[in-house]
Short mmCIF file of C-alpha atoms and ligand atoms in Angstrom, two decimals:
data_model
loop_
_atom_site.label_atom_id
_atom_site.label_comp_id
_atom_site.label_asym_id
_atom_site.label_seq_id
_atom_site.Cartn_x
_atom_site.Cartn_y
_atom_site.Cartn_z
CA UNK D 1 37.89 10.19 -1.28
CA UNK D 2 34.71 11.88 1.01
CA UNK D 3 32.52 9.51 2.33
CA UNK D 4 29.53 8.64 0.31
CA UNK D 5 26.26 10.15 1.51
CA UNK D 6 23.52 7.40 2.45
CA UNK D 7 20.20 7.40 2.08
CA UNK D 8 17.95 8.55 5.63
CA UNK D 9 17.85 5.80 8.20
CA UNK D 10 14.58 3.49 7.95
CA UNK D 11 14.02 5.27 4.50
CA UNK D 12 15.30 2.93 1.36
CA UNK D 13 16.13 2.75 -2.35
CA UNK D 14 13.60 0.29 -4.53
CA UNK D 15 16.60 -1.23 -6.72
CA UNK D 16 15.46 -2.00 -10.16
CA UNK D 17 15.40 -5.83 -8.85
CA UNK D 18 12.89 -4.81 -6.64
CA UNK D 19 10.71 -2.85 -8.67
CA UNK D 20 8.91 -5.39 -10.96
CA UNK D 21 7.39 -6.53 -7.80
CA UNK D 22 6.37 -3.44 -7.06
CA UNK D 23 4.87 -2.87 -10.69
CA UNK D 24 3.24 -6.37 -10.00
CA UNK D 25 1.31 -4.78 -6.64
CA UNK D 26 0.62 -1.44 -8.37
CA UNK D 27 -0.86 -3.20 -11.58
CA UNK D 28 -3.27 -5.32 -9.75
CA UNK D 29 -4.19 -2.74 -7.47
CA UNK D 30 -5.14 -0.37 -9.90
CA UNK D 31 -7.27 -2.76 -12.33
CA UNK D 32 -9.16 -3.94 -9.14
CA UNK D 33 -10.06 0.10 -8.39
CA UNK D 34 -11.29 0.06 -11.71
CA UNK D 35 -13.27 -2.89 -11.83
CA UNK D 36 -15.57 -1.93 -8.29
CA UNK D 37 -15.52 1.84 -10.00
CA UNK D 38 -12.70 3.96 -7.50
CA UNK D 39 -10.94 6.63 -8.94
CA UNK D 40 -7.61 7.42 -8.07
CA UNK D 41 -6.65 10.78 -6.08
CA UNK D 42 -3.10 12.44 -5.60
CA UNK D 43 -2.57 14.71 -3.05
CA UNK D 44 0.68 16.77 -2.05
CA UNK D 45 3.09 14.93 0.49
CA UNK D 46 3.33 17.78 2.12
CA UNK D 47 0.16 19.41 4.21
CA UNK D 48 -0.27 21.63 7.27
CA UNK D 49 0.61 20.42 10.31
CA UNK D 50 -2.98 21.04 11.71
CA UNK D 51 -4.80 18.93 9.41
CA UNK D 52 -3.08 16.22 10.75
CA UNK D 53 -3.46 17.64 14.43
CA UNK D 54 -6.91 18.03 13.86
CA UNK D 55 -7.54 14.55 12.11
CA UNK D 56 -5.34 12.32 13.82
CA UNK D 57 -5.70 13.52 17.01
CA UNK D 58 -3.11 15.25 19.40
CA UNK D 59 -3.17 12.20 21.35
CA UNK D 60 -2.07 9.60 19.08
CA UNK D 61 1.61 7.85 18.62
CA UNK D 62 1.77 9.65 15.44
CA UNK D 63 1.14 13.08 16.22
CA UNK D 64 2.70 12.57 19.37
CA UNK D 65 5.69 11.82 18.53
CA UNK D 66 6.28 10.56 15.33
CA UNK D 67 5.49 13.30 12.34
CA UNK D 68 7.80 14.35 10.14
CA UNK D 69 7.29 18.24 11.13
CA UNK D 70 9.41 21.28 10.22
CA UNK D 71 8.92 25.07 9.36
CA UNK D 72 9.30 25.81 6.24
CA UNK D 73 11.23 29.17 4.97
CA UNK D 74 7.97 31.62 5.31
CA UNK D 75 7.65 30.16 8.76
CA UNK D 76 4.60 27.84 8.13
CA UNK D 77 4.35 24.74 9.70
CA UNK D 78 4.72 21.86 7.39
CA UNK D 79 4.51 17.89 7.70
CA UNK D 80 5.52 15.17 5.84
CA UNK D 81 2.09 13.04 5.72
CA UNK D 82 2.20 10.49 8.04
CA UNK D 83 -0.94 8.07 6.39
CA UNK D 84 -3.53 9.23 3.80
CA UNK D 85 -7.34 9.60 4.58
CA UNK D 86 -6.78 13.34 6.19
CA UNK D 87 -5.30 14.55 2.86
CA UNK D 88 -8.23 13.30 0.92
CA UNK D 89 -10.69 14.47 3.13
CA UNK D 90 -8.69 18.01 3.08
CA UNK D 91 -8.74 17.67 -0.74
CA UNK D 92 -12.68 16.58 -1.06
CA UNK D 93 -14.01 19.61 1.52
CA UNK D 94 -11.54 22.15 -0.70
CA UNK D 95 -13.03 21.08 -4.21
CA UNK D 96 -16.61 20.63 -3.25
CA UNK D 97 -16.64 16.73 -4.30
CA UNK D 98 -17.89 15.11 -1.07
CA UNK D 99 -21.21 16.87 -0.77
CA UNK D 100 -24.45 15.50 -1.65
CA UNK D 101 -22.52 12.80 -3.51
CA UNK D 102 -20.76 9.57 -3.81
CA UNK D 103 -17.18 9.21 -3.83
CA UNK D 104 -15.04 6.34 -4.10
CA UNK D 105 -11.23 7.66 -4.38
CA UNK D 106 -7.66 5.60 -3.76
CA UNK D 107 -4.56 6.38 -3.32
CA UNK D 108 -1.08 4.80 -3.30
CA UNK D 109 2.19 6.51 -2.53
CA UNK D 110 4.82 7.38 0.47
CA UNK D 111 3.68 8.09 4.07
CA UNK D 112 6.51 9.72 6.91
CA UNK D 113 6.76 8.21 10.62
CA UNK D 114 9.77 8.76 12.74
CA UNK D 115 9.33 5.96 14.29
CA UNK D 116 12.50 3.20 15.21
CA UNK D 117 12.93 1.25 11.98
CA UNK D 118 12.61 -2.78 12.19
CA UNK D 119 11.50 -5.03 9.76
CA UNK D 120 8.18 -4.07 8.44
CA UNK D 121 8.72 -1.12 9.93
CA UNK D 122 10.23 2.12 8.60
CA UNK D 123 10.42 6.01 8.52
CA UNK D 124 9.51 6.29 4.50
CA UNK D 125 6.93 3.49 3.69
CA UNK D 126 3.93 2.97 1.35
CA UNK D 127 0.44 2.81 1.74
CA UNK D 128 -2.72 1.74 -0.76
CA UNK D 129 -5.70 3.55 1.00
CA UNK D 130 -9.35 3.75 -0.18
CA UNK D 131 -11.80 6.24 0.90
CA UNK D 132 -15.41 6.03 0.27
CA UNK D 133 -17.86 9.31 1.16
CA UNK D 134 -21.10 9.37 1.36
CA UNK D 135 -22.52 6.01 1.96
CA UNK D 136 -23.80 5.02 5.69
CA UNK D 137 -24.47 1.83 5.15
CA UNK D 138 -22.76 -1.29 6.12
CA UNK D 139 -22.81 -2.85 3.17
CA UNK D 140 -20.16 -0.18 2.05
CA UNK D 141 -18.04 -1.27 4.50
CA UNK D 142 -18.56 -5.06 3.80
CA UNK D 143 -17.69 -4.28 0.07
CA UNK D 144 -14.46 -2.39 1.48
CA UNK D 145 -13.37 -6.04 3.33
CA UNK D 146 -14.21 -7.80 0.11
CA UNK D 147 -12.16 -5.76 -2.30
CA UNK D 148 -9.49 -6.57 0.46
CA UNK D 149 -10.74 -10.11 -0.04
CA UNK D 150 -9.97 -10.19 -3.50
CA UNK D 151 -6.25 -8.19 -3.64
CA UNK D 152 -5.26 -10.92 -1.40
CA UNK D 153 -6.50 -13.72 -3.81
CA UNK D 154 -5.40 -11.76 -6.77
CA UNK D 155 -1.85 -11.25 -5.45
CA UNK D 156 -1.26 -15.51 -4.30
CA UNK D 157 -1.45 -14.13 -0.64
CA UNK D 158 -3.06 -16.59 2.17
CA UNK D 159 -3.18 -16.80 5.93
CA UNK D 160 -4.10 -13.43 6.53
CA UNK D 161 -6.84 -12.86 9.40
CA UNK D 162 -10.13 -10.14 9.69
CA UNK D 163 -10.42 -8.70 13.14
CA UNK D 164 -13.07 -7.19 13.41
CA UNK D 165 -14.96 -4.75 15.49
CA UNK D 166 -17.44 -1.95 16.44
CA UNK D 167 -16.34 1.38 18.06
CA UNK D 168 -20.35 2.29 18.47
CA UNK D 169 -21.73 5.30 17.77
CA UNK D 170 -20.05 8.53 19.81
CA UNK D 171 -22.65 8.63 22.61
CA UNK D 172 -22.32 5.06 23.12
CA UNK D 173 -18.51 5.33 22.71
CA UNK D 174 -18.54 8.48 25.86
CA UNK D 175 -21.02 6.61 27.83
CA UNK D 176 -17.99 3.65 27.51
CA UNK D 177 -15.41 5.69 28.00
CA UNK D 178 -16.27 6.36 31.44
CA UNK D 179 -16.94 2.77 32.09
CA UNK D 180 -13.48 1.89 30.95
CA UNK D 181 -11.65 5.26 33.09
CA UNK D 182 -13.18 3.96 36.25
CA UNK D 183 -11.90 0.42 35.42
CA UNK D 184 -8.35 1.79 34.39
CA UNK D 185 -8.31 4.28 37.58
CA UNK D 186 -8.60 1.20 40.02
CA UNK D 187 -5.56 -0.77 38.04
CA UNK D 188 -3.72 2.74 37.86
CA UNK D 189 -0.69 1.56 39.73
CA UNK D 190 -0.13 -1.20 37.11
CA UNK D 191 -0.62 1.04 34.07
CA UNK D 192 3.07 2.16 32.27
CA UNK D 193 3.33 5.81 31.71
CA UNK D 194 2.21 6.14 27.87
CA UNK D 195 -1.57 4.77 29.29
CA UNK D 196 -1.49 6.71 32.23
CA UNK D 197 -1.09 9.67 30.11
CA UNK D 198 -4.00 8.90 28.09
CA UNK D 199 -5.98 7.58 31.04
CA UNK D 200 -6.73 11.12 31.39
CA UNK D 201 -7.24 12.38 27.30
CA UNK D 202 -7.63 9.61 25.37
CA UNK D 203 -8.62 6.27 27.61
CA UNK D 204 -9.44 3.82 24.76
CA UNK D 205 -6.26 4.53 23.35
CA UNK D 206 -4.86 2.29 26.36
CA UNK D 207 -6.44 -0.56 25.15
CA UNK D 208 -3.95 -0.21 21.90
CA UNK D 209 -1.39 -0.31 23.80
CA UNK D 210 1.60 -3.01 22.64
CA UNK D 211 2.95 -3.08 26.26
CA UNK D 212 2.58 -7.14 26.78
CA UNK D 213 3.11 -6.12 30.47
CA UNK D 214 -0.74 -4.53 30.41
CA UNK D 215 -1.91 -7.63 27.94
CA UNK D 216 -3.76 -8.78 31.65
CA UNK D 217 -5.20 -5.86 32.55
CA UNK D 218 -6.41 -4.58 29.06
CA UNK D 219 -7.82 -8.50 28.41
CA UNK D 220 -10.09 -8.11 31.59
CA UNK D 221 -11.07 -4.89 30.86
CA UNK D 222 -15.04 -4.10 30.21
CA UNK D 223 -15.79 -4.52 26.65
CA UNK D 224 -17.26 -1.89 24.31
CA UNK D 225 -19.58 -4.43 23.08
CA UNK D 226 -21.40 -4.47 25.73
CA UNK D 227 -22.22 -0.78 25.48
CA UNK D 228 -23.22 -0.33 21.83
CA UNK D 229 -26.26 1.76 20.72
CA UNK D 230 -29.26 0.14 18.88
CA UNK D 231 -28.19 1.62 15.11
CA UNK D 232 -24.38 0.17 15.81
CA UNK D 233 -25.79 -3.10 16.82
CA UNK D 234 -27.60 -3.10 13.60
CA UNK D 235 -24.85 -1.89 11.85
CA UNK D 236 -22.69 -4.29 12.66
CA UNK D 237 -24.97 -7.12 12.40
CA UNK D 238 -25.62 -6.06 8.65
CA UNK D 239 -21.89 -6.22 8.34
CA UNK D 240 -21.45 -9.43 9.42
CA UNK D 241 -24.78 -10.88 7.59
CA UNK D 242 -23.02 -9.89 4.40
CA UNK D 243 -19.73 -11.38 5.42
CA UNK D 244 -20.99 -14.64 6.52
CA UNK D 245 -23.04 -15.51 3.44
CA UNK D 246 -19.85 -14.32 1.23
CA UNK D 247 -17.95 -16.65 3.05
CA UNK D 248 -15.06 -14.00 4.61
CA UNK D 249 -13.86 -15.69 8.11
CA UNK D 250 -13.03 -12.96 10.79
CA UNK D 251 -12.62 -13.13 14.38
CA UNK D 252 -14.66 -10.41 16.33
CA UNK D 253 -11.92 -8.58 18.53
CA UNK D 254 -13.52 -6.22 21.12
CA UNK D 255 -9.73 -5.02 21.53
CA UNK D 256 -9.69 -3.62 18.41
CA UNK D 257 -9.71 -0.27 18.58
CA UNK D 258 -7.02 1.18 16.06
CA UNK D 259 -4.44 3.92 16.56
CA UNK D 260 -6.49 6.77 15.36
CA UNK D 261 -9.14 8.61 16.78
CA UNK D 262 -11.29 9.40 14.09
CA UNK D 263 -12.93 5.80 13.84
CA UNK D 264 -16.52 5.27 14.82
CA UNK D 265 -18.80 1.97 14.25
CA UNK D 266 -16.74 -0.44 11.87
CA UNK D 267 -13.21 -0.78 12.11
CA UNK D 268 -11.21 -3.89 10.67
CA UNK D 269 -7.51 -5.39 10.74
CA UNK D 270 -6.25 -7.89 8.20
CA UNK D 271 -3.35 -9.35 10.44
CA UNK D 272 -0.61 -12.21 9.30
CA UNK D 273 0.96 -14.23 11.88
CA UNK D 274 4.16 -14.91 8.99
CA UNK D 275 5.55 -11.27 10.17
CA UNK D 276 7.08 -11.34 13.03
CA UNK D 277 5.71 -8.45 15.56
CA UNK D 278 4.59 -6.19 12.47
CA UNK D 279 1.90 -8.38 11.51
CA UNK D 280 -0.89 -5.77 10.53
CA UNK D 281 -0.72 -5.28 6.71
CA UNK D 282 -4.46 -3.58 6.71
CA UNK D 283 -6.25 -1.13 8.70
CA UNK D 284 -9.36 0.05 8.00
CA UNK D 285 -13.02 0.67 9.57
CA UNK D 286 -15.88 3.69 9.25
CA UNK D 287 -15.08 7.36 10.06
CA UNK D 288 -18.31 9.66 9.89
CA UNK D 289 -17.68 11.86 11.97
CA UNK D 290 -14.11 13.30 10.31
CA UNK D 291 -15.32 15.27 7.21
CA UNK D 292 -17.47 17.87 9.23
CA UNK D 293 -14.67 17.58 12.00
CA UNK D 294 -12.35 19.21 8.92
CA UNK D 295 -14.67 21.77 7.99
CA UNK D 296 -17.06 20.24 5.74
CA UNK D 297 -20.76 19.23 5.89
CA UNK D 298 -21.73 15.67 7.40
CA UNK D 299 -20.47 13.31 5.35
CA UNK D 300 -20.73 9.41 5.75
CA UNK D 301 -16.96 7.59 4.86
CA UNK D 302 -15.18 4.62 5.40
CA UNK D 303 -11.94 3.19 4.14
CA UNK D 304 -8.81 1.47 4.79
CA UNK D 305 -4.70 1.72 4.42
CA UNK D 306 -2.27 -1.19 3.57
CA UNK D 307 1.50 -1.02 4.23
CA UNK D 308 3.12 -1.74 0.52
CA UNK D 309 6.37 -3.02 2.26
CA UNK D 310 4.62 -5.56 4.54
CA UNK D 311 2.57 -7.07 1.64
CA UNK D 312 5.47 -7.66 -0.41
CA UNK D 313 7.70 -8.99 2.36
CA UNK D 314 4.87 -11.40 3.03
CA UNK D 315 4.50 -12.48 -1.17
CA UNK D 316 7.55 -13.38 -1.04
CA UNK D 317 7.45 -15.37 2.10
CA UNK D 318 4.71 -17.17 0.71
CA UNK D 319 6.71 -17.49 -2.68
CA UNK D 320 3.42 -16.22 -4.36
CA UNK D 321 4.05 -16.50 -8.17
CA UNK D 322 5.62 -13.64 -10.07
CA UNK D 323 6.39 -13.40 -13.57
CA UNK D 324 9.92 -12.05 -14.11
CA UNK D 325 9.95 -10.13 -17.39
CA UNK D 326 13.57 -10.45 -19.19
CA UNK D 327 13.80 -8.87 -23.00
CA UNK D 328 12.95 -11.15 -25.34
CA UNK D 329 15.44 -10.21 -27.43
CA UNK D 330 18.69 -8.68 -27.46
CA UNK D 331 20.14 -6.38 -30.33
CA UNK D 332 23.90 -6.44 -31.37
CA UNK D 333 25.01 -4.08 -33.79
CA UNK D 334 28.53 -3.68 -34.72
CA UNK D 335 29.67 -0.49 -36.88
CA UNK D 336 28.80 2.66 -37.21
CA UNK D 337 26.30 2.20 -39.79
CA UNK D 338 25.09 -0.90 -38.37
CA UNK D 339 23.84 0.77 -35.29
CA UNK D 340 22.25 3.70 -37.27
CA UNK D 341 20.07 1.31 -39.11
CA UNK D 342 19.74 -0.80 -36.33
CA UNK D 343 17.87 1.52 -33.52
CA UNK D 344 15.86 2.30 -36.19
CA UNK D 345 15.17 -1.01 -37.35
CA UNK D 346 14.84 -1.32 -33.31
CA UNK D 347 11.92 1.56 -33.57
CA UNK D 348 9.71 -0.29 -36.64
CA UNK D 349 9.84 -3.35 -33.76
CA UNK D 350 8.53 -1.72 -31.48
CA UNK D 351 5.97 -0.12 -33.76
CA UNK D 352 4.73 -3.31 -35.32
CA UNK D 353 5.17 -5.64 -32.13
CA UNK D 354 3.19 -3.94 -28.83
CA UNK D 355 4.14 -6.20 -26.87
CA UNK D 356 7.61 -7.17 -27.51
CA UNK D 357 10.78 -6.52 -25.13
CA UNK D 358 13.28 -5.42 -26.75
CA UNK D 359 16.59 -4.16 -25.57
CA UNK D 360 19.16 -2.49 -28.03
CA UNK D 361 23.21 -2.76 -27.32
CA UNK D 362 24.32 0.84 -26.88
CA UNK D 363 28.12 1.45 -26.26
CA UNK D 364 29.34 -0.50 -28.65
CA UNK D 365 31.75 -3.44 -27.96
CA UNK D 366 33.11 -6.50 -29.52
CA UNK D 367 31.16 -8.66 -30.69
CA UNK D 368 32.06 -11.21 -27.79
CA UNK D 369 31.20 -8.75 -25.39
CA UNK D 370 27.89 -7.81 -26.88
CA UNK D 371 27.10 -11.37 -26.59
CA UNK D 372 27.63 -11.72 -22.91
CA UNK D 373 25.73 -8.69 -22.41
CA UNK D 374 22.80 -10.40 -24.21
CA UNK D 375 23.23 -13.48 -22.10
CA UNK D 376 23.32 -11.45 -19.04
CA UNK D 377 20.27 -9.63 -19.76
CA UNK D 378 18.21 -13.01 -20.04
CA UNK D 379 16.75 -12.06 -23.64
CA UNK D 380 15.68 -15.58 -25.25
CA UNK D 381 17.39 -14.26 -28.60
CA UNK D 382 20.28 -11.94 -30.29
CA UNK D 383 19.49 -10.00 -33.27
CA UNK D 384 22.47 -9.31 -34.85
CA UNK D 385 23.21 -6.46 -37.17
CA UNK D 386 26.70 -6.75 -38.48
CA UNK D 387 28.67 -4.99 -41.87
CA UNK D 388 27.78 -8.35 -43.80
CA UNK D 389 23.55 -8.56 -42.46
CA UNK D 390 23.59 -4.97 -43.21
CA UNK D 391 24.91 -5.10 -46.97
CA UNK D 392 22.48 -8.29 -47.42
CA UNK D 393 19.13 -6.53 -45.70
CA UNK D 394 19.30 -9.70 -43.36
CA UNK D 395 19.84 -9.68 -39.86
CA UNK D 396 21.17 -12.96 -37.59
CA UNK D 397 18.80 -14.12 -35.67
CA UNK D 398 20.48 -16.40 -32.62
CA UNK D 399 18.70 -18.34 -29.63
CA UNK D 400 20.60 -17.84 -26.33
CA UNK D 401 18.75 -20.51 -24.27
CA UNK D 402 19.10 -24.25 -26.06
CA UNK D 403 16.34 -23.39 -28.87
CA UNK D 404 17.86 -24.50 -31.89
CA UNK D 405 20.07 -23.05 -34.65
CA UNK D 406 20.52 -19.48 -35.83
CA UNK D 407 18.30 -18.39 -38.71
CA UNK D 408 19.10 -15.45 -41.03
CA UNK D 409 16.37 -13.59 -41.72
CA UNK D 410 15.44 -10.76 -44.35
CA UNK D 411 15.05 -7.87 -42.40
CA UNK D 412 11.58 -7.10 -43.68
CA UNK D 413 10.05 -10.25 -42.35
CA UNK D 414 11.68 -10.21 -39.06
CA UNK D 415 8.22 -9.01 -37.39
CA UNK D 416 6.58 -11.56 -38.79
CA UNK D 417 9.36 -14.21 -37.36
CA UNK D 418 9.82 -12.39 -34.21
CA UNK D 419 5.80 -13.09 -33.76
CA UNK D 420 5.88 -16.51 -34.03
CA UNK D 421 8.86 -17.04 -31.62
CA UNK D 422 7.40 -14.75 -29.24
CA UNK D 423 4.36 -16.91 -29.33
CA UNK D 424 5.88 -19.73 -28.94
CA UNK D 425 8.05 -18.81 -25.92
P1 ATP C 501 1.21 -0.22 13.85
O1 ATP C 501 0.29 -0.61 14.95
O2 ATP C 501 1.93 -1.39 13.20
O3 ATP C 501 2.13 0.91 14.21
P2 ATP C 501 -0.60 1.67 12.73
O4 ATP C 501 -1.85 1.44 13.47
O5 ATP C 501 0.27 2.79 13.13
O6 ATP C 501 0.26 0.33 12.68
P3 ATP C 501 -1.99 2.53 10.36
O7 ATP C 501 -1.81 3.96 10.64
O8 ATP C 501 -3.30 1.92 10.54
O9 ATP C 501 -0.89 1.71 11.16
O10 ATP C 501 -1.46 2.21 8.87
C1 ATP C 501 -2.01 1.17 8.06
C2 ATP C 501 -0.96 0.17 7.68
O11 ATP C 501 0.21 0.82 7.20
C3 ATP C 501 -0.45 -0.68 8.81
O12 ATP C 501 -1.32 -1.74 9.03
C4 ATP C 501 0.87 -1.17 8.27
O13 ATP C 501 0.68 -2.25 7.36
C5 ATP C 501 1.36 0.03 7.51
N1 ATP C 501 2.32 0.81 8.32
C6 ATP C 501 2.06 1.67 9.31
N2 ATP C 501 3.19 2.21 9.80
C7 ATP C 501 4.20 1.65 9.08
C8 ATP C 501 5.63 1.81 9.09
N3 ATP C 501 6.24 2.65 9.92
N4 ATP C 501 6.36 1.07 8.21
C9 ATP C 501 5.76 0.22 7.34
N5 ATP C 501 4.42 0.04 7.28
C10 ATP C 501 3.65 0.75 8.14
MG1 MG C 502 2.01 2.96 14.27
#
């Protein structure tokens, strides 16, 4: 026999016992979108390279060195999208839908980072994102952290943190930024080579670093904070106003200053200490300056990403409640015409009772071993269809889990039955 092919390294299967969880996230994501009005957006996985050069930054861990790049067979330079806001800025500019107008748009779906996979941490993972275009304000980004708010209370989730911070405006961020280089240039010695790479193009970066031997150094450092503009003082004071009477705790980080470099005033973390090291399930803050940096005309935005994976490792660290969603009932048929009229018998179910489960026994097998399969599939009851039901329009109905004795029921009333036990599960 050849060796079985595997999936890619740090890139994994969702089994099916997986996926209800998943189905749980997805469902309450998208009912919350609807409720504070977002519309869902789905762009292609794959993009030009140079919107993510251009978005991300050259100077960044992920264009640096951890895209999913490759030329493609009429020599144009593809990636695999590495996160989600440059797509739907690319997608906004090309159909005319961010000027002189309000969007709110999310998205959910795979992102690509070669990066080396841990837990929480992998090549293929997931992301929720949000955009919002074309609001300046802060209470935008206040109702961005409270939608966050709310997925976390909606899914069982506690004990995760806001970190938060201001990046300024862009003067105020350059008139930092030299601050901070002359600060850097006098510890230079101390600095590994990653930061004294982007000591030179990209010096807040350093202060990102995860390098717990420049933890001193980038603690002492001069704080942004102290260098912010009048409008970003305001700004963020608005912010926090609106937070503090809604009752959201946060700690203010002046560290904070997120991997990308498209992030100006507001930017936010939602951080869990149950995680180990990969303990940022959120990421999100204000990015004006990106849509005209794509090509398009000034547009306000803000938004934020959450890793699927991480959110779901941490629900079920916290054991947050799920409902597990067996068939309620199980069909048996035995004989040839017994299964004809069954699956159809199977299809007026399904017709008359939205919201049962139903699963139907195809393969055949004994009867014995169309039991077990009932048992193993955790329905509540068999319906079973045999030569004798059949000849007498009836149809056995059997509890599997301790609920008293079977019943035999005519066929036509079996909605009307199956109702009542369903409600009284
Ligand atoms: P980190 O500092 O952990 O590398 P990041 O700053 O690169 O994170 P963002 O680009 O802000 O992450 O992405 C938003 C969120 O997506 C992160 O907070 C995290 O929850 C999730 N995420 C990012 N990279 C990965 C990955 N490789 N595997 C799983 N989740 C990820
Ligand atoms: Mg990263």
């Amino acid at each position: 026999m050849s060796k079985s092919i595997q999936s890619i390294r740090g890139m994994h299967d969702v089994l099916p016992e997986e996926s209800p969880r998943w189905q749980q996230f997805e469902s309450v994501v998208a009912d919350i979108m609807r409720r504070y009005g977002y519309s869902e957006i789905r762009t292609p996985i794959v993009e030009s390279t140079d919107l993510f050069c251009r978005s991300i930054g050259e100077v960044t861990d992920i264009v640096e060195k951890e895209m999913y790049t490759f030329e493609d067979r009429n020599g144009d330079m593809l990636t695999l999208r590495p996160e989600g806001t440059a797509s739907c800025v690319r997608a906004g500019i090309q159909h005319g839908i961010l000027h002189n107008q309000i969007q709110r748009l999310w998205y959910l779906g795979p992102m690509f980072r070669h990066e080396r996979p841990q837990k929480g941490r992998y090549r293929q993972f997931h992301q929720f994102g949000v955009e919002a275009f074309g609001i300046a304000d802060a209470d935008l980004d206040a109702e961005l952290i409270l939608m966050c708010a709310r997925l976390w209370r909606e899914l069982g989730l506690k004990d995760i943190e806001l970190q938060l911070n201001t990046l300024g405006s862009n003067a105020a961020r350059q008139q930092y930024r030299q601050v901070l280089v002359d600060y850097l240039t006098a510890h230079q010695d101390a600095l590994d080579e990653d930061s004294q790479r982007r000591l030179q193009s990209n010096p807040l970066r350093v202060l990102d670093s995860k390098n717990p031997e420049l933890a001193e150094i980038i603690a002492n450092a001069p704080s942004l904070l102290d260098h912010l503009d009048e409008e970003s003082q305001q700004h963020f004071a608005q912010l926090r106003a609106i937070l503090d009477a809604a009752g959201i705790a946060y700690t203010v980080n002046p560290r904070l200053v997120r991997g990308l470099d498209y992030y100006c005033k507001t930017v936010f973390e939602w951080v869990t200490t149950s995680l180990g090291a990969q303990g940022t399930v959120c990421a999100g803050g204000r990015y004006d300056g990106l849509v005209k940096q794509l090509g398009g005309r000034d547009t306000p935005a803000a938004g934020f990403a959450m890793g699927i994976e991480r959110l779901l490792a941490l629900m079920e660290e916290q054991q947050c409640e799920f409902a597990l969603q067996p068939p309620h009932a199980y069909l048996i048929m035995q004989g040839e015409a017994a299964i004809q009229a069954g699956l159809l018998l199977a299809e007026q179910l399904r017709d008359a009772l939205p919201a049962l489960r139903l699963t139907s026994n195809c393969g055949g097998g004994s009867f014995k071993s169309q039991m077990k399969k009932a048992d193993k599939s955790g329905a509540q009851f068999a319906l079973i269809l045999g030569e004798s039901e059949l000849a007498a329009g009836n149809i056995a109905v059997k509890p599997l889990r301790e609920q008293g004795e079977q019943q035999s029921i005519e066929q036509a009333a079996l909605a009307q039955h199956l109702t009542t036990l369903i409600n009284g599960l």
